[in-house]
PDB file of N, CA and C in Angstrom:
ATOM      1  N   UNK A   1    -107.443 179.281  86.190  1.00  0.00           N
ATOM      2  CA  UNK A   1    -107.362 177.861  85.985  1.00  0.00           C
ATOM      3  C   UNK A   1    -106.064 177.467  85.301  1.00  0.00           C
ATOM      4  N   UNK A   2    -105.646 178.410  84.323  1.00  0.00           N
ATOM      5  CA  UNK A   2    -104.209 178.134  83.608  1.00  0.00           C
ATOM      6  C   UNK A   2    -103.080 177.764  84.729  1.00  0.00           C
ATOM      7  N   UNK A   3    -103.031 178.663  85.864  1.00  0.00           N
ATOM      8  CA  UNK A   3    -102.178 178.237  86.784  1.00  0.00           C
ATOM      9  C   UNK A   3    -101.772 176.550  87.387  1.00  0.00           C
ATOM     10  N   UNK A   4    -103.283 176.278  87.589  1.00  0.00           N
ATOM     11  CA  UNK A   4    -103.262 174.666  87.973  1.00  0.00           C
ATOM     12  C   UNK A   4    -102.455 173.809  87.010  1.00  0.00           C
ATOM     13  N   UNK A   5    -102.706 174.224  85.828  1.00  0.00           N
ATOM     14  CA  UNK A   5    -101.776 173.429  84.621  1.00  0.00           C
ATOM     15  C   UNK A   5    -100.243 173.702  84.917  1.00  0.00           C
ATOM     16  N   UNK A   6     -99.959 175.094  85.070  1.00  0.00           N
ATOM     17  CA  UNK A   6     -98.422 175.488  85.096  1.00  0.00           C
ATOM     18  C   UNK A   6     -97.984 175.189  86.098  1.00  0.00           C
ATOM     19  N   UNK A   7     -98.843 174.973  87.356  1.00  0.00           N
ATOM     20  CA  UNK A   7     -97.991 174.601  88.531  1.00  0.00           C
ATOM     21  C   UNK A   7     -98.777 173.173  89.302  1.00  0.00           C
ATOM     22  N   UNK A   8     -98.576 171.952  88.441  1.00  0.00           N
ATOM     23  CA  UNK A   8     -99.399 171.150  88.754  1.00  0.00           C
ATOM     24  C   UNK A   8     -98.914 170.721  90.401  1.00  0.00           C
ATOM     25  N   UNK A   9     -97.755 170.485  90.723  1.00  0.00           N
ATOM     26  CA  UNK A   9     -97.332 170.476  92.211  1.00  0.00           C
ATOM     27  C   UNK A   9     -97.985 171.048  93.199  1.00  0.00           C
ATOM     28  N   UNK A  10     -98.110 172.418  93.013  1.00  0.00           N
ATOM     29  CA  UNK A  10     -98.444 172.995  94.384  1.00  0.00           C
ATOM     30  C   UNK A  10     -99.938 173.959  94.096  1.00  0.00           C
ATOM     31  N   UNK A  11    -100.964 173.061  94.217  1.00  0.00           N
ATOM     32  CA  UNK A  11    -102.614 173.127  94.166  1.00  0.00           C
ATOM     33  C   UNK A  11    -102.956 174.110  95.778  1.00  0.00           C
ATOM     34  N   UNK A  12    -102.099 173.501  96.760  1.00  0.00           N
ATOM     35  CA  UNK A  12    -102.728 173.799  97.854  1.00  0.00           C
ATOM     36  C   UNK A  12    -102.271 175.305  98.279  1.00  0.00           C
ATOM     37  N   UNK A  13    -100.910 175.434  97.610  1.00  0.00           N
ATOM     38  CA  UNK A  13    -100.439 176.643  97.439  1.00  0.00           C
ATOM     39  C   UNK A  13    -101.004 177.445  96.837  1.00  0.00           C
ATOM     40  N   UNK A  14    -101.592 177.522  96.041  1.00  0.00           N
ATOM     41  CA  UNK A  14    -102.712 178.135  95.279  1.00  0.00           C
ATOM     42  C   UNK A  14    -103.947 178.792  95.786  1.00  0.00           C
ATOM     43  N   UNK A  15    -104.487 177.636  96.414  1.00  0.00           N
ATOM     44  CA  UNK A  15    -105.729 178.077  96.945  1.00  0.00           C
ATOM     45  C   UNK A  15    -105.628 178.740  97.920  1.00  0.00           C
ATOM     46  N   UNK A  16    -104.276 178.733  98.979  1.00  0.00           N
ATOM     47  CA  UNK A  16    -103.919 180.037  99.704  1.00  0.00           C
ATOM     48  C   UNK A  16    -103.583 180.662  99.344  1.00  0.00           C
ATOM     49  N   UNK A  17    -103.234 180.881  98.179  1.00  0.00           N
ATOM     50  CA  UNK A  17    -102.468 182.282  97.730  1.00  0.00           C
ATOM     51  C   UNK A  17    -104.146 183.178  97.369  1.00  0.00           C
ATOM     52  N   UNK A  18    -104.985 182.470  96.719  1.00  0.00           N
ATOM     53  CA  UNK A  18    -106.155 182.961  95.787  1.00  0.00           C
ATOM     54  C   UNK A  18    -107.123 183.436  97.463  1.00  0.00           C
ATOM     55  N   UNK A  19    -106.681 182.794  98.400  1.00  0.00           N
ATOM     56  CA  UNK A  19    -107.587 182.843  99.567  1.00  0.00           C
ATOM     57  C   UNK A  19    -107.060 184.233 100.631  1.00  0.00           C
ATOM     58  N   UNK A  20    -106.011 183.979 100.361  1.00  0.00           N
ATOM     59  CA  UNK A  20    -105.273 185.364 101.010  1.00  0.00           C
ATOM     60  C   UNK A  20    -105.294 187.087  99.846  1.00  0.00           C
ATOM     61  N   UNK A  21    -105.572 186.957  98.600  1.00  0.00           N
ATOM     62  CA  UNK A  21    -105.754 188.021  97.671  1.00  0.00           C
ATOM     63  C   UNK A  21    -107.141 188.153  97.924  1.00  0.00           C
ATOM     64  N   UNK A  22    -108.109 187.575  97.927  1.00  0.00           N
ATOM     65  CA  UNK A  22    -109.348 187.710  98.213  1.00  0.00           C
ATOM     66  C   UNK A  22    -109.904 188.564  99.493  1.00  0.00           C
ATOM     67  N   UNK A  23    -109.275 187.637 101.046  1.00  0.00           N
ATOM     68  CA  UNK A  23    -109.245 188.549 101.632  1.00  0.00           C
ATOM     69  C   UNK A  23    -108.999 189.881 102.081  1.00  0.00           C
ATOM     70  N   UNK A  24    -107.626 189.689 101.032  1.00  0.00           N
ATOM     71  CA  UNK A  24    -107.057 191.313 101.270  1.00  0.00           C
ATOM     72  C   UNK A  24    -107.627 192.235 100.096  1.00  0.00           C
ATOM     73  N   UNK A  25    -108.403 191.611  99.381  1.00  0.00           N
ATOM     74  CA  UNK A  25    -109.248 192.550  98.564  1.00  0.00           C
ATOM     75  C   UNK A  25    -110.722 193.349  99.556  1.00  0.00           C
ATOM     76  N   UNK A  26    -111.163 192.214 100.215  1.00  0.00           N
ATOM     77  CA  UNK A  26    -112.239 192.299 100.545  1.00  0.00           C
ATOM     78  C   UNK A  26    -112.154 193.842 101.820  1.00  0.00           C
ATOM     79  N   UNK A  27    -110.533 193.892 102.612  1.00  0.00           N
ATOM     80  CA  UNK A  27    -110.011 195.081 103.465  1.00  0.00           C
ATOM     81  C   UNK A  27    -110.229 196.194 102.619  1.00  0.00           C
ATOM     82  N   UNK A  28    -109.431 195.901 101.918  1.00  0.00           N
ATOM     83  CA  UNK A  28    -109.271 196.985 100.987  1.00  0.00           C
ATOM     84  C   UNK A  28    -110.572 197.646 100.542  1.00  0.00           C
ATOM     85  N   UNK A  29    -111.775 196.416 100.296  1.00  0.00           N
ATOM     86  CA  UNK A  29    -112.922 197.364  99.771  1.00  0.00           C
ATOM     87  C   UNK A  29    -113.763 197.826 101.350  1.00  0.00           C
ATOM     88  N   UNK A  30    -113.471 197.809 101.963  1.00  0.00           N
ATOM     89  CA  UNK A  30    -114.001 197.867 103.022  1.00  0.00           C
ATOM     90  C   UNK A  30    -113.579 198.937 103.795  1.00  0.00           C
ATOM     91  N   UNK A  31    -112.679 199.100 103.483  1.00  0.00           N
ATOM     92  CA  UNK A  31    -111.975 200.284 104.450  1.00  0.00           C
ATOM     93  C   UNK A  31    -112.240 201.430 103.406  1.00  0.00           C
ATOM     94  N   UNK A  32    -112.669 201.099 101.916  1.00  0.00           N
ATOM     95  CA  UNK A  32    -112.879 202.525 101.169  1.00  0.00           C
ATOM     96  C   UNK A  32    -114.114 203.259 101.365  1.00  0.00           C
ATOM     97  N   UNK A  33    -115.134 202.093 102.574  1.00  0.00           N
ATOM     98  CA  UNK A  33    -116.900 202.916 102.449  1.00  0.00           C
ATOM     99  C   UNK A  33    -116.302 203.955 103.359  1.00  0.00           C
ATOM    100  N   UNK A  34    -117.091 204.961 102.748  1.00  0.00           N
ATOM    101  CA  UNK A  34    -117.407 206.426 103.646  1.00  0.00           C
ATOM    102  C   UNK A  34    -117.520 205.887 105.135  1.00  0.00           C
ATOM    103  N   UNK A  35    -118.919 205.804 105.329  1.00  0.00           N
ATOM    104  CA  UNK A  35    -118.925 205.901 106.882  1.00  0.00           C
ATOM    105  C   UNK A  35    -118.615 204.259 107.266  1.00  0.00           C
ATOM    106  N   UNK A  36    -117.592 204.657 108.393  1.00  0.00           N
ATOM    107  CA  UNK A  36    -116.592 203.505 108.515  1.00  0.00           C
ATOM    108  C   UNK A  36    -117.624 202.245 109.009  1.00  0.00           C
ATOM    109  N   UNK A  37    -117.610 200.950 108.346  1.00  0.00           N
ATOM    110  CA  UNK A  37    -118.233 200.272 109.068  1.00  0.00           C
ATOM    111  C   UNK A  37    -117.984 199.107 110.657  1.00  0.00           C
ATOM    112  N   UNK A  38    -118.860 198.838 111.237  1.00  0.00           N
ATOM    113  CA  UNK A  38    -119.040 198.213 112.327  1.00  0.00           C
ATOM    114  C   UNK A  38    -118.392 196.921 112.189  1.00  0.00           C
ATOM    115  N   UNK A  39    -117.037 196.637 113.489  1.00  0.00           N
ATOM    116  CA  UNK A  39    -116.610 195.793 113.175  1.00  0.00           C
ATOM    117  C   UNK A  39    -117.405 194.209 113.134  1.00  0.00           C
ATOM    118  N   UNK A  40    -117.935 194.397 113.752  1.00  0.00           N
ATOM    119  CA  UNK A  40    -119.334 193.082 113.135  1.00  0.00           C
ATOM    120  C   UNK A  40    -119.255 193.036 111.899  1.00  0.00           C
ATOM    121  N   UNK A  41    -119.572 193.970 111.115  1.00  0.00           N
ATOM    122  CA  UNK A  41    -119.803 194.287 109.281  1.00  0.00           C
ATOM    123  C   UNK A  41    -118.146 193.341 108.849  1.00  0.00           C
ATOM    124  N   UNK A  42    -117.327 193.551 109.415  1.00  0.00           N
ATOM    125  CA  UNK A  42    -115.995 193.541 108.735  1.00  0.00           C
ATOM    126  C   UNK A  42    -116.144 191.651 108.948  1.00  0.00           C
ATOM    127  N   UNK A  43    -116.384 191.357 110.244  1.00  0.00           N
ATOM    128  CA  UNK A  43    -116.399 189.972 110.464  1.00  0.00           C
ATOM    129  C   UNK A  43    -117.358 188.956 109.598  1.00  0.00           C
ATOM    130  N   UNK A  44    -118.049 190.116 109.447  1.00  0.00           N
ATOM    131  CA  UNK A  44    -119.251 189.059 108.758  1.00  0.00           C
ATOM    132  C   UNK A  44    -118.840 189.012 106.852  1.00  0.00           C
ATOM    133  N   UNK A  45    -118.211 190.393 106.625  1.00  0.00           N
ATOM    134  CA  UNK A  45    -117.521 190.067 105.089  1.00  0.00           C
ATOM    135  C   UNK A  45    -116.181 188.973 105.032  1.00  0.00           C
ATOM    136  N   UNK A  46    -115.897 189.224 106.302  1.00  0.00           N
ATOM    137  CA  UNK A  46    -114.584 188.127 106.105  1.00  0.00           C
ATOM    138  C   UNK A  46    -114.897 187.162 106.804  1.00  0.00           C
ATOM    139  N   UNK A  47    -116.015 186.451 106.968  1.00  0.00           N
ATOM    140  CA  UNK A  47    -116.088 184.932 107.239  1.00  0.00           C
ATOM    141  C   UNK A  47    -116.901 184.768 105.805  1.00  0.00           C
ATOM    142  N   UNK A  48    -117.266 185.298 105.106  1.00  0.00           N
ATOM    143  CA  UNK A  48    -118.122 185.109 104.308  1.00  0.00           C
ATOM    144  C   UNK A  48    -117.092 184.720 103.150  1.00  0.00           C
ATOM    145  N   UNK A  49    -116.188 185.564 102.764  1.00  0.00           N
ATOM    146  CA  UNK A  49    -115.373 185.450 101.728  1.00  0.00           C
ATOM    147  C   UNK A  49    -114.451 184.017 102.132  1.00  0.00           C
ATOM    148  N   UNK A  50    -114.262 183.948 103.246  1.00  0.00           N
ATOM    149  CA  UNK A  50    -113.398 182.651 104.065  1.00  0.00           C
ATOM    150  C   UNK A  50    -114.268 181.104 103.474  1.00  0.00           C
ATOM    151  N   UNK A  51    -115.634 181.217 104.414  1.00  0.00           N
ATOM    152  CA  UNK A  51    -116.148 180.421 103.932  1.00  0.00           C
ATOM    153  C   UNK A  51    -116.635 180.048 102.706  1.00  0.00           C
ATOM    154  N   UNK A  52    -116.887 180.975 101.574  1.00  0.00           N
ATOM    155  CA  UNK A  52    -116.951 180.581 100.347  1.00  0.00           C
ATOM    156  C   UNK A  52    -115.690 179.844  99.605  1.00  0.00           C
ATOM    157  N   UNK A  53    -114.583 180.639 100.377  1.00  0.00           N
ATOM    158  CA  UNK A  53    -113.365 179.785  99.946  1.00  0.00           C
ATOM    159  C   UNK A  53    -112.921 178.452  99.886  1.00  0.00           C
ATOM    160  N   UNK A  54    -113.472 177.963 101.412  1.00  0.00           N
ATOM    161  CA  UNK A  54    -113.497 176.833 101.696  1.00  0.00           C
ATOM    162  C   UNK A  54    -114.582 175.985 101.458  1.00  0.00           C
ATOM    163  N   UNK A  55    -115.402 175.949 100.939  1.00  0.00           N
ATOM    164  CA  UNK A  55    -116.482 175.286 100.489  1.00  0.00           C
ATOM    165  C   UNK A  55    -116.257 175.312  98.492  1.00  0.00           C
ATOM    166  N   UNK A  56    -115.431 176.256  98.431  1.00  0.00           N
ATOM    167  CA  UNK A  56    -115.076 175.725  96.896  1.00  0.00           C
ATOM    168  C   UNK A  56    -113.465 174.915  96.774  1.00  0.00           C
ATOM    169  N   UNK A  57    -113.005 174.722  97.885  1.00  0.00           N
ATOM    170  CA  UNK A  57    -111.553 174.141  98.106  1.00  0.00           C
ATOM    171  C   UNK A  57    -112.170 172.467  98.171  1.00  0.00           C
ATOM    172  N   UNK A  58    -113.514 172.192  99.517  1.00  0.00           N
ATOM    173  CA  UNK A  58    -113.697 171.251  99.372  1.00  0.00           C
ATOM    174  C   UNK A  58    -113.984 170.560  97.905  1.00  0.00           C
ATOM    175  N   UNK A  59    -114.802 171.441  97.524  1.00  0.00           N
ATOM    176  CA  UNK A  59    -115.367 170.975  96.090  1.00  0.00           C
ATOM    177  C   UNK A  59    -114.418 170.750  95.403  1.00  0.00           C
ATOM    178  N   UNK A  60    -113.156 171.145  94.919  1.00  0.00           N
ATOM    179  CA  UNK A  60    -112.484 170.508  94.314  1.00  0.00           C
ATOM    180  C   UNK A  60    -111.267 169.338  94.655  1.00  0.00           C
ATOM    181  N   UNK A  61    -111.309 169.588  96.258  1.00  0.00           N
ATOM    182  CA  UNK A  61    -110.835 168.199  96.441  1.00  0.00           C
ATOM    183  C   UNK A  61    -111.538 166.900  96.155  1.00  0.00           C
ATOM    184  N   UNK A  62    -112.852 167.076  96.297  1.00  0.00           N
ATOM    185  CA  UNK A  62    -113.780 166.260  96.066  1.00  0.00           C
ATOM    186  C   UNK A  62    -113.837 165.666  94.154  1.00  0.00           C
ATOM    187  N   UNK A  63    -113.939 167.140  93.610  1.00  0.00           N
ATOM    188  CA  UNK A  63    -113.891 166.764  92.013  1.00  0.00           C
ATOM    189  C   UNK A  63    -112.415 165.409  91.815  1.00  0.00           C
ATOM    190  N   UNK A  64    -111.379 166.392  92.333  1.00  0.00           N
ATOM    191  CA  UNK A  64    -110.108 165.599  92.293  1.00  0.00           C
ATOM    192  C   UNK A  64    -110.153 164.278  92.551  1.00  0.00           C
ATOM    193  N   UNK A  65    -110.808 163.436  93.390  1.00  0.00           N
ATOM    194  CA  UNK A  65    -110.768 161.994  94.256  1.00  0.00           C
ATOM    195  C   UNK A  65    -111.974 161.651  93.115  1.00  0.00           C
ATOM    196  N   UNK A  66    -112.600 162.130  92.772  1.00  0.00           N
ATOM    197  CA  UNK A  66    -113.892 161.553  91.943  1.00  0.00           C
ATOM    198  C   UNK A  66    -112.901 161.224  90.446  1.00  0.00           C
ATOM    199  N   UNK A  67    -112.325 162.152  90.223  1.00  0.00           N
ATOM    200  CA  UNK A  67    -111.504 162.007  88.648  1.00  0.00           C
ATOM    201  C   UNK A  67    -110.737 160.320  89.161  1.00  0.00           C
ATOM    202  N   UNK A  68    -109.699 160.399  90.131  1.00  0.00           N
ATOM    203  CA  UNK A  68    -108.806 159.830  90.434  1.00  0.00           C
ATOM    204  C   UNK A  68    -109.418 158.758  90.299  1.00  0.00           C
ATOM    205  N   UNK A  69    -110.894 158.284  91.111  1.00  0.00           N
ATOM    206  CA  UNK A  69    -111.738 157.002  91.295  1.00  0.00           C
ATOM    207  C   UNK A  69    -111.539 156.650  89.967  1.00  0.00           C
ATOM    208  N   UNK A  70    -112.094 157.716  89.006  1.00  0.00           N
ATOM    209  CA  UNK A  70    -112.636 157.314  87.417  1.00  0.00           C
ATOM    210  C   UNK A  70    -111.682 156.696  86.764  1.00  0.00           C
ATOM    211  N   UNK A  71    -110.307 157.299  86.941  1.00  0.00           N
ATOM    212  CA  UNK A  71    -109.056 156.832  85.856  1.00  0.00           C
ATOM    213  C   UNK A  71    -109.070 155.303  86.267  1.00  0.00           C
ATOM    214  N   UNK A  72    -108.915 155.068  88.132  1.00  0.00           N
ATOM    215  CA  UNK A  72    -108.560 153.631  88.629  1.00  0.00           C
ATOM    216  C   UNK A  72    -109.314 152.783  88.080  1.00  0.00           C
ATOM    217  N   UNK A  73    -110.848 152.950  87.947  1.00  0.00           N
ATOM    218  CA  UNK A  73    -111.786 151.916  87.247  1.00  0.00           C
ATOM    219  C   UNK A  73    -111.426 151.872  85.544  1.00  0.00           C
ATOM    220  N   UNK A  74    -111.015 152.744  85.250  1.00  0.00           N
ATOM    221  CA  UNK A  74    -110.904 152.374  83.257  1.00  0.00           C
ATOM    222  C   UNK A  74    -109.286 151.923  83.141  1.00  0.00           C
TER     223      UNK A  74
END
């Protein structure tokens, strides 16, 4: 979260950067199981990690426009 403060400009840059380490974490743990898994298995960890991504990206665009509403009304 400190980041968002230090780099208040580039938010969206962020969330790809945090979205692309994630994924490439998720290879990485994946390619370490013993018996190699089924690429189905691989698709289904990486839509999973994808879509959690993006469902917490919405959420804070959403937080963001809700703050923004709040300041315009006070």
């Amino acid at each position: 979260m400190a980041l968002f403060y230090l780099l208040p400009r580039a938010p969206d840059l962020l969330i790809l950067l945090t979205l692309a380490v994630s994924l490439y974490l998720t290879v990485i743990e994946l390619r370490e199981l013993e018996p190699r898994p089924h690429w189905k298995w691989w698709g289904w960890w990486l839509s999973l990690v994808f879509l959690t991504h993006f469902v917490g990206y919405l959420a804070l665009r959403g937080y963001s426009v809700y703050r923004r509403w709040q300041r315009a009304r006070a």
